[in-house]
mmCIF file of C-alpha atoms in Angstrom:
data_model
loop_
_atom_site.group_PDB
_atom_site.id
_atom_site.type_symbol
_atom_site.label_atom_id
_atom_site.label_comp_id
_atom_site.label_asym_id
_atom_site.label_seq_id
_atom_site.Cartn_x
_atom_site.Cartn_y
_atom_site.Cartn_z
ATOM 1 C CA UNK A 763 -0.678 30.913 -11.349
ATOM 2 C CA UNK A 764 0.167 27.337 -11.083
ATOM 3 C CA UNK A 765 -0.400 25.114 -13.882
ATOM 4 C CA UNK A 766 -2.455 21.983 -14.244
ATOM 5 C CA UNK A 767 0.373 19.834 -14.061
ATOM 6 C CA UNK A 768 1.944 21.803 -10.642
ATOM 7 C CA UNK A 769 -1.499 21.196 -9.010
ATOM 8 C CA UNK A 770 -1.591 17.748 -9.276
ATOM 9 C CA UNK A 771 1.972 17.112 -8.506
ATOM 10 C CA UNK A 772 1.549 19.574 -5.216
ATOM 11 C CA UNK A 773 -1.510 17.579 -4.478
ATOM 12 C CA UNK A 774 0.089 13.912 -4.729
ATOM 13 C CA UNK A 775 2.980 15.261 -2.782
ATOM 14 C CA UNK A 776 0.260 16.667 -0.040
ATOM 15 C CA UNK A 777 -1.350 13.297 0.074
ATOM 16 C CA UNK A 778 2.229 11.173 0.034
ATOM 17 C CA UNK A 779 2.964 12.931 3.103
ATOM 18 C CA UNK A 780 -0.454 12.813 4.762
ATOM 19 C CA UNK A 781 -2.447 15.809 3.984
ATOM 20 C CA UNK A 782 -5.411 14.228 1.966
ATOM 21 C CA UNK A 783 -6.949 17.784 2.644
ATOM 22 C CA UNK A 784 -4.251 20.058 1.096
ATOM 23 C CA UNK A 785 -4.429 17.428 -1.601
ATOM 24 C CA UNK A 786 -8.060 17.898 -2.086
ATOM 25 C CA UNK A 787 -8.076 21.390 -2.371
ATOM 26 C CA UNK A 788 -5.605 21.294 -5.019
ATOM 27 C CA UNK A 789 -7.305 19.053 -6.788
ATOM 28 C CA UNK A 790 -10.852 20.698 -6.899
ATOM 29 C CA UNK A 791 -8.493 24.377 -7.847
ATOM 30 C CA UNK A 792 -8.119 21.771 -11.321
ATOM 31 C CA UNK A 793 -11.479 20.847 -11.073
ATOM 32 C CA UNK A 794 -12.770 24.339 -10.950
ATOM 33 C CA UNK A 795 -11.157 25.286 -14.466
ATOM 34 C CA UNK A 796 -11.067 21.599 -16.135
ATOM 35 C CA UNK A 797 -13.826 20.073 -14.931
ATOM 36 C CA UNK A 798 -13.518 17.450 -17.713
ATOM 37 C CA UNK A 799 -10.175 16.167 -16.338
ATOM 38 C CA UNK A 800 -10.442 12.476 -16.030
ATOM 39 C CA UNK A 801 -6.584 12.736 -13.748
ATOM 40 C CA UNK A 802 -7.826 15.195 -11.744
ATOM 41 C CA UNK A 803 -11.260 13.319 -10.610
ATOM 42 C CA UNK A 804 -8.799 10.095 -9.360
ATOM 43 C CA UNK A 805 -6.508 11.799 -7.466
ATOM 44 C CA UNK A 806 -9.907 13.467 -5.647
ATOM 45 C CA UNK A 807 -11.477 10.238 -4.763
ATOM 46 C CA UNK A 808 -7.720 9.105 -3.441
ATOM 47 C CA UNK A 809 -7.826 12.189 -1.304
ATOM 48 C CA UNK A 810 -11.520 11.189 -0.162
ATOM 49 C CA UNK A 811 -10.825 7.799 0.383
ATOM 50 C CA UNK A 812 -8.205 8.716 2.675
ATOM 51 C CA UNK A 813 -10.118 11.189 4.859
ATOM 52 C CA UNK A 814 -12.364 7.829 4.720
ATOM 53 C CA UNK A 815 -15.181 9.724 2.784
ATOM 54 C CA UNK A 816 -15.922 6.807 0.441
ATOM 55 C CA UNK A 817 -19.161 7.799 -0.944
ATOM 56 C CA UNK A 818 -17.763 10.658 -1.783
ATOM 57 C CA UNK A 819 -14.626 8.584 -3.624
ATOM 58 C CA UNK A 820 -16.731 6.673 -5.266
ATOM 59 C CA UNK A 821 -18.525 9.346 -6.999
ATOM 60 C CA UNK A 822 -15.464 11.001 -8.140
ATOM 61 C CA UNK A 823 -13.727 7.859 -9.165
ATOM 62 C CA UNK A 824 -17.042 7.123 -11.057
ATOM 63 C CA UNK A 825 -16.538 10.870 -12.716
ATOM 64 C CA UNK A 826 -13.203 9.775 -14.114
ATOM 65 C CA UNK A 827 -14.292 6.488 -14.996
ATOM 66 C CA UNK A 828 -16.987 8.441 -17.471
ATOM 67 C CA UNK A 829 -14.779 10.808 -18.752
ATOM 68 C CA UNK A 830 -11.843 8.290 -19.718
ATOM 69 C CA UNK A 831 -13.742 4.212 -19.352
ATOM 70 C CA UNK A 832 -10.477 2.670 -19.812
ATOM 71 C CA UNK A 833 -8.858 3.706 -16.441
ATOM 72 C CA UNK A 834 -7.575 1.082 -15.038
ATOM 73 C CA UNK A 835 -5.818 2.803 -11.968
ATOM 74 C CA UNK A 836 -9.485 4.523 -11.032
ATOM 75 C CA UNK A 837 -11.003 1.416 -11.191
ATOM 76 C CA UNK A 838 -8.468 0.038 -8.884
ATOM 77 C CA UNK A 839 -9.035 2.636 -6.325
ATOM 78 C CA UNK A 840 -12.376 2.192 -6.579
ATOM 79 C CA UNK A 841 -11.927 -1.619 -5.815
ATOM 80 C CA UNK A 842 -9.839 -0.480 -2.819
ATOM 81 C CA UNK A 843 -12.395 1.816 -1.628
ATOM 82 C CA UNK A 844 -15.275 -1.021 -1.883
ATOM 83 C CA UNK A 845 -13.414 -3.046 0.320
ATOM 84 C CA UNK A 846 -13.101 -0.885 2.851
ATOM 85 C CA UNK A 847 -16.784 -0.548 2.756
ATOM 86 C CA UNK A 848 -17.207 -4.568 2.970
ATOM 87 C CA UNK A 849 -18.786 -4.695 -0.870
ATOM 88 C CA UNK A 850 -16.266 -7.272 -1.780
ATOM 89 C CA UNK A 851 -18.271 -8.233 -4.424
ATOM 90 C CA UNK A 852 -18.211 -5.159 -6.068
ATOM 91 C CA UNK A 853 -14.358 -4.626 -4.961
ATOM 92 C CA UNK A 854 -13.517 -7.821 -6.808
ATOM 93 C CA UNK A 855 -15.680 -6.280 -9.991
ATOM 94 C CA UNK A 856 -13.232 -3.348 -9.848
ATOM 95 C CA UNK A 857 -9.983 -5.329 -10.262
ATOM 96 C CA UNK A 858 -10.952 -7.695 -12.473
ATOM 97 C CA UNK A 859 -12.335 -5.088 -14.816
ATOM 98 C CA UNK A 860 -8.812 -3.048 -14.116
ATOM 99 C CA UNK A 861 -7.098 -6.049 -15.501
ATOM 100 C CA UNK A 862 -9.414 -6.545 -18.282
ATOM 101 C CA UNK A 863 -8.437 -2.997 -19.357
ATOM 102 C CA UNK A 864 -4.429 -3.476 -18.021
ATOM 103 C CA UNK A 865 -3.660 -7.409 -18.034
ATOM 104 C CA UNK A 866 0.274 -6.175 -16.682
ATOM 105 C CA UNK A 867 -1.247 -4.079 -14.052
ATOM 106 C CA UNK A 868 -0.090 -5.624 -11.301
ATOM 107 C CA UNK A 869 -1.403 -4.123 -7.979
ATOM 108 C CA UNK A 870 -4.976 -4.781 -9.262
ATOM 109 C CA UNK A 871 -3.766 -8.204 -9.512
ATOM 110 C CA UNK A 872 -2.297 -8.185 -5.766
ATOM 111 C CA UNK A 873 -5.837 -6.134 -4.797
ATOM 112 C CA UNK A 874 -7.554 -8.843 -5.802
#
């Protein structure tokens, strides 16, 4: 049986080379026995996001958010997803609080 680590990496490498679904059932096999991991949440709402199921993202970025609240890269994809959904408001929020938590993170930075 794969471990943890394995998953993820197999499901980044799905979604690098465009199979956000491969990469999201990889991610909920992690999910399914660590249901508490903060990593595993993100990389689910980056899979969502890019089968454009944002409400969906934004419920599983918010899921890593409350299991680790200083995650700066979820709260950058969560930015990015907002603006695809026009809530610039809230996008700017998202990368603004990233940078709060990150000041050398960069791409929030560029996001914003």
């Amino acid at each position: 049986m794969p471990t943890t680590e394995q998953l993820l990496n197999d499901g980044w490498k799905a979604q690098q080379t465009a199979n956000p679904r491969l990469a999201e059932h990889l991610y909920l096999q992690v999910l399914n026995s660590e249901p508490q991991n903060a990593n595993a949440w993100c990389f689910l709402g980056m899979a969502l996001h890019d089968q454009v199921r944002y409400d969906e993202a934004i419920s599983a970025y918010q899921k890593a958010m409350n299991l680790k609240p200083d995650f700066a890269i979820a709260l950058n994809n969560l930015g990015n997803t907002y603006r695809l959904m026009r809530k610039l408001d809230k996008a700017v929020e998202c990368f603004e609080q990233a940078i709060a938590i990150k000041p050398d993170y960069l791409i929030a930075y560029k996001n914003k």
